[in-house]
Backbone as CSV, one residue per row, in Angstrom:
resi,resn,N_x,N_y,N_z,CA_x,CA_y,CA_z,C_x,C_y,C_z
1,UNK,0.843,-1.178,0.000,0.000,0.000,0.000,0.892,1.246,0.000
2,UNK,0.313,2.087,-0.793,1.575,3.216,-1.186,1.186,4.464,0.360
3,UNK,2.263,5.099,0.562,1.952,5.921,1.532,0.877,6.848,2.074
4,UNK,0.253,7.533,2.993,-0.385,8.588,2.523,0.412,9.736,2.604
5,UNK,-0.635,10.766,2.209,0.521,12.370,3.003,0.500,12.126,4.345
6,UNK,-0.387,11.252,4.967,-0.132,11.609,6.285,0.966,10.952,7.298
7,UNK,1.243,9.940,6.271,2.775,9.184,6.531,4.004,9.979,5.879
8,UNK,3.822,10.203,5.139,4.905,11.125,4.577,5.346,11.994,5.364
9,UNK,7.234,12.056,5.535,7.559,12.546,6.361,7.349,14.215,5.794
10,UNK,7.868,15.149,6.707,7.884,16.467,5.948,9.233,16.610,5.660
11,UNK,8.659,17.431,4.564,10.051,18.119,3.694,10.701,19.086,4.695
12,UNK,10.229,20.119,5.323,10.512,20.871,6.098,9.915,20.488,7.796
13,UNK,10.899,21.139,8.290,10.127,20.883,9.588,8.895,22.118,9.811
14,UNK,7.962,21.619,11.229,6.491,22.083,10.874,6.891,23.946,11.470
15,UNK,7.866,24.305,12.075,8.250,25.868,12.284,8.222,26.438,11.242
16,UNK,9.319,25.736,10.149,9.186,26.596,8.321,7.951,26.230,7.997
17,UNK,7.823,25.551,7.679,6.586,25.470,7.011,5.587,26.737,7.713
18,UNK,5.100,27.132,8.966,4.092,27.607,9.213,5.298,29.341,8.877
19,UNK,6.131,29.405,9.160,6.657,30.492,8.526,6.501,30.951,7.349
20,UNK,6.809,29.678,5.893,6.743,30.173,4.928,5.107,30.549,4.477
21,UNK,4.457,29.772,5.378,2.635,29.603,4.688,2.259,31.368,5.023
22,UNK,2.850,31.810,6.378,2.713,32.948,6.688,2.892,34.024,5.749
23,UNK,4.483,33.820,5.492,5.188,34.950,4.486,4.608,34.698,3.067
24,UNK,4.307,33.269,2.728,3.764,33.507,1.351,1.861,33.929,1.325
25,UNK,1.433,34.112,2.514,-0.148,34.880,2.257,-0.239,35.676,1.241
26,UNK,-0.958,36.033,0.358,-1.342,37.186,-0.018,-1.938,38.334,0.671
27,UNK,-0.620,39.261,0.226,-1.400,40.781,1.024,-2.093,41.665,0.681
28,UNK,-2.874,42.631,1.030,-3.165,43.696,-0.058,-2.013,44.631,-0.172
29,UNK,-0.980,44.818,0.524,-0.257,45.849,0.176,0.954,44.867,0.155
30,UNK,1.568,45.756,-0.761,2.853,45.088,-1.296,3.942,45.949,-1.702
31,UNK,5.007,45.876,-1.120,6.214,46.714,-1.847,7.628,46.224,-1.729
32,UNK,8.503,46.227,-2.913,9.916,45.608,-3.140,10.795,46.652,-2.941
33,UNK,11.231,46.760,-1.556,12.490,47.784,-0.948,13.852,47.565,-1.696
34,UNK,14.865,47.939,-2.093,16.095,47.938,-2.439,16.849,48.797,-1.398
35,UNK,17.851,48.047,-0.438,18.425,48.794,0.309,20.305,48.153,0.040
36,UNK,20.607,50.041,0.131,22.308,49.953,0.100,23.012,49.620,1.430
37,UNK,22.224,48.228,1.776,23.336,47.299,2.880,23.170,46.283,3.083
38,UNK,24.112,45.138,3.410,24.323,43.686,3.365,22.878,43.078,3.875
39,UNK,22.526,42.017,2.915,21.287,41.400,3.135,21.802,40.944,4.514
40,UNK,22.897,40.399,5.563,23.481,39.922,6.181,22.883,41.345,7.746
41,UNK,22.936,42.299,7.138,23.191,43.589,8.203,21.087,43.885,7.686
42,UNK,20.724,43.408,6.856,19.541,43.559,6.768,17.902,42.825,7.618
43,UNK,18.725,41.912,7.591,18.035,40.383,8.237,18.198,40.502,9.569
44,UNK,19.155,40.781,10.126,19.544,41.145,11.579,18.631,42.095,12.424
45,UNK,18.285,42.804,11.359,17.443,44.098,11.933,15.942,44.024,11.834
46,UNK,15.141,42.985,11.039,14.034,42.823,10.707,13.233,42.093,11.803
47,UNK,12.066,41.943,11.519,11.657,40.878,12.357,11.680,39.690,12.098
48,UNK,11.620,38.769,13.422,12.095,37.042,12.765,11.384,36.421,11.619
49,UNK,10.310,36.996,11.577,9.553,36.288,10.010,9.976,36.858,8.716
50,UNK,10.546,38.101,8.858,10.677,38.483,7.754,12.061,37.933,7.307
51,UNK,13.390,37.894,7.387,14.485,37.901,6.608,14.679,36.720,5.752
52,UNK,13.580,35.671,5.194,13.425,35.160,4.905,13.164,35.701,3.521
53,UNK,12.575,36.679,3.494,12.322,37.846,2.377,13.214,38.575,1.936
54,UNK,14.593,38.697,2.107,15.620,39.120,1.830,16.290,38.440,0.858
55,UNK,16.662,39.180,-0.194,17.545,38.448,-1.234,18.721,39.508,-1.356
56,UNK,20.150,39.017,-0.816,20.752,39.990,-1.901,21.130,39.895,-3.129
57,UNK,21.565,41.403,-3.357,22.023,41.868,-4.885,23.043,41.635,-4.985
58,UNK,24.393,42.221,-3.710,25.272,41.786,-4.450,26.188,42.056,-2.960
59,UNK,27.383,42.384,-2.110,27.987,42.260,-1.123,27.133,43.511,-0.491
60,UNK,27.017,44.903,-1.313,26.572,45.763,-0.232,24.725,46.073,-0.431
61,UNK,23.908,45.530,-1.023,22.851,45.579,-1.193,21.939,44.514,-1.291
62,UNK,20.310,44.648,-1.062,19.719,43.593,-1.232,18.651,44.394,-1.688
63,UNK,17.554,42.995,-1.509,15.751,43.452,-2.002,15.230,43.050,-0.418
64,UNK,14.114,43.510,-0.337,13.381,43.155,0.626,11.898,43.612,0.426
65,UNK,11.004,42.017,0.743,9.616,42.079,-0.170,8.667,42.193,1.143
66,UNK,8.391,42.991,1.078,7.650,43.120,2.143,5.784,43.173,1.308
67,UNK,4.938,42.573,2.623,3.376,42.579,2.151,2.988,42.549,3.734
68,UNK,1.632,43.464,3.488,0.722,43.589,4.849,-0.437,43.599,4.616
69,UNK,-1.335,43.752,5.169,-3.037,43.910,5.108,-3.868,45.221,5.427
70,UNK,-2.598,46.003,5.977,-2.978,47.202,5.961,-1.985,48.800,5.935
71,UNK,-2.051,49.617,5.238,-1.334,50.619,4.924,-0.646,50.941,6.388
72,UNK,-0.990,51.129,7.091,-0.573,51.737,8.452,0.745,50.127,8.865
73,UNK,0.632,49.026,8.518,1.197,47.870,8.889,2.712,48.101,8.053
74,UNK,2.287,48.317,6.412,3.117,48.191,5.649,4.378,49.529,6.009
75,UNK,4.038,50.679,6.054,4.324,51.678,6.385,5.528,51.669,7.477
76,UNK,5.158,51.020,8.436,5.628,50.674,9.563,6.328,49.681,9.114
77,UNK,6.612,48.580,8.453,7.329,48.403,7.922,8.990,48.823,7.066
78,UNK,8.707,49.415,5.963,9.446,50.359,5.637,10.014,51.559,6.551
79,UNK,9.673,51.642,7.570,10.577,52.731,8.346,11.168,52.193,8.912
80,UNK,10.680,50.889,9.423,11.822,49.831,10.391,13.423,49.941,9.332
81,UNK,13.011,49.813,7.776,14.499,49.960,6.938,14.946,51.026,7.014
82,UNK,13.992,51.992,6.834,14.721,53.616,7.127,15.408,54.342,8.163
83,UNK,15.100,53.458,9.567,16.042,53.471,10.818,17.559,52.775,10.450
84,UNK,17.852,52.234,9.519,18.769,51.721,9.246,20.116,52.701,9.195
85,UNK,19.914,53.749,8.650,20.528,54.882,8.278,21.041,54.335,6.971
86,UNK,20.876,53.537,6.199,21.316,53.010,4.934,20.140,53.707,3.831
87,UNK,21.261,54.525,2.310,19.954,54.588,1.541,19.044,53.401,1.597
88,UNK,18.176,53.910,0.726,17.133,52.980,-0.289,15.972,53.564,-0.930
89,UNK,15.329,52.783,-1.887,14.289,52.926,-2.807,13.293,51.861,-2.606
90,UNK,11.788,52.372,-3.164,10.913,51.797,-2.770,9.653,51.855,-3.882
91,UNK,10.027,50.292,-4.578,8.918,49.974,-5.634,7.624,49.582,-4.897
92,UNK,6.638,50.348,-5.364,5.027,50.205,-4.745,4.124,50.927,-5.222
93,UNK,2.757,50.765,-5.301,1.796,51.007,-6.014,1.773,52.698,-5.774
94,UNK,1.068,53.147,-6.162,0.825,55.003,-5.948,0.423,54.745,-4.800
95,UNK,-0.723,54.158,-4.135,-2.052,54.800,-3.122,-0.596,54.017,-1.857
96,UNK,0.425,53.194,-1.847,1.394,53.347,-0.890,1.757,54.038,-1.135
97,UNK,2.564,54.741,-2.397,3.715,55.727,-2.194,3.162,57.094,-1.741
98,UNK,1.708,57.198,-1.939,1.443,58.641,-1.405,0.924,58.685,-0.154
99,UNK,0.460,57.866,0.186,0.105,57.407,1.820,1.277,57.659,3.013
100,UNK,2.328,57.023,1.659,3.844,57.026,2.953,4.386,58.700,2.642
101,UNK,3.905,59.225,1.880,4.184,60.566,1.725,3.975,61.964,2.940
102,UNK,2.126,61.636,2.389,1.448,61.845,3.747,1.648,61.862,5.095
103,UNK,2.070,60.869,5.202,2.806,59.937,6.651,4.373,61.163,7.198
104,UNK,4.813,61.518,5.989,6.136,61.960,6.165,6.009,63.465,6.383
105,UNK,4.624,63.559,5.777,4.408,65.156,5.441,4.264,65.717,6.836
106,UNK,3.134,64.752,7.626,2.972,65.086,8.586,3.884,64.815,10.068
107,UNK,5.153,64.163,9.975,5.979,63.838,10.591,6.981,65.274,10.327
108,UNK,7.192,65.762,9.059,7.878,66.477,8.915,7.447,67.863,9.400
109,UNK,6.353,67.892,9.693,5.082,69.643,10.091,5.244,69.243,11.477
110,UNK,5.181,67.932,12.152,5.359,67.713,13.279,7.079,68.794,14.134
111,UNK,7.907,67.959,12.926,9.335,68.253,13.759,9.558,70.052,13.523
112,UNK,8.620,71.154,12.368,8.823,72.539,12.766,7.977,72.839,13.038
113,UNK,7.249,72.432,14.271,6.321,73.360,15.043,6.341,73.340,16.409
């Protein structure tokens, strides 16, 4: 009698697995960071689910794919990289890029008044 899945050992153990099922959800918001520092110095700084999402480019740069469910999540996100003090750029739809604009506009009216 041939195996079932439920004999089948796992490919991964059951921690990745519920990691990757996590990181691969579909989000509504989505954006591909490019930052000028070691995927190595990138991953370190993220949270534990994420550096899994890290690819680098090349010794001093990587990508980092970040997705959330909500603008205020994603946002918060991307500044966690911007504490980095490392450039970067940030591929994402308009209604993020002007949201995180917004976000800055009013951070920035915050710090001269």
């Amino acid at each position: 009698m041939p195996p079932t899945d439920a004999n089948r050992p796992f490919a991964e153990s059951p921690a990745d697995y519920l990691r990757r099922s996590i990181i691969d959800a579909p989000y509504q918001y989505a954006a591909r960071v490019t930052v000028q520092a070691s995927a190595a110095t990138v991953r370190e700084h993220l949270h534990p689910l994420l550096p899994i999402r890290v690819t680098a480019i090349d010794d001093g740069s990587c990508t980092v794919q970040l997705g959330e469910d909500t603008l205020r999540a994603i946002i918060r996100r991307i500044l966690e990289l911007a504490v980095l003090g490392a450039d970067f750029s940030i591929d994402a739809p308009d209604d993020l890029r002007d949201h995180l604009r917004s976000r800055l506009r009013g951070l920035l009216g915050a710090l001269q008044g």
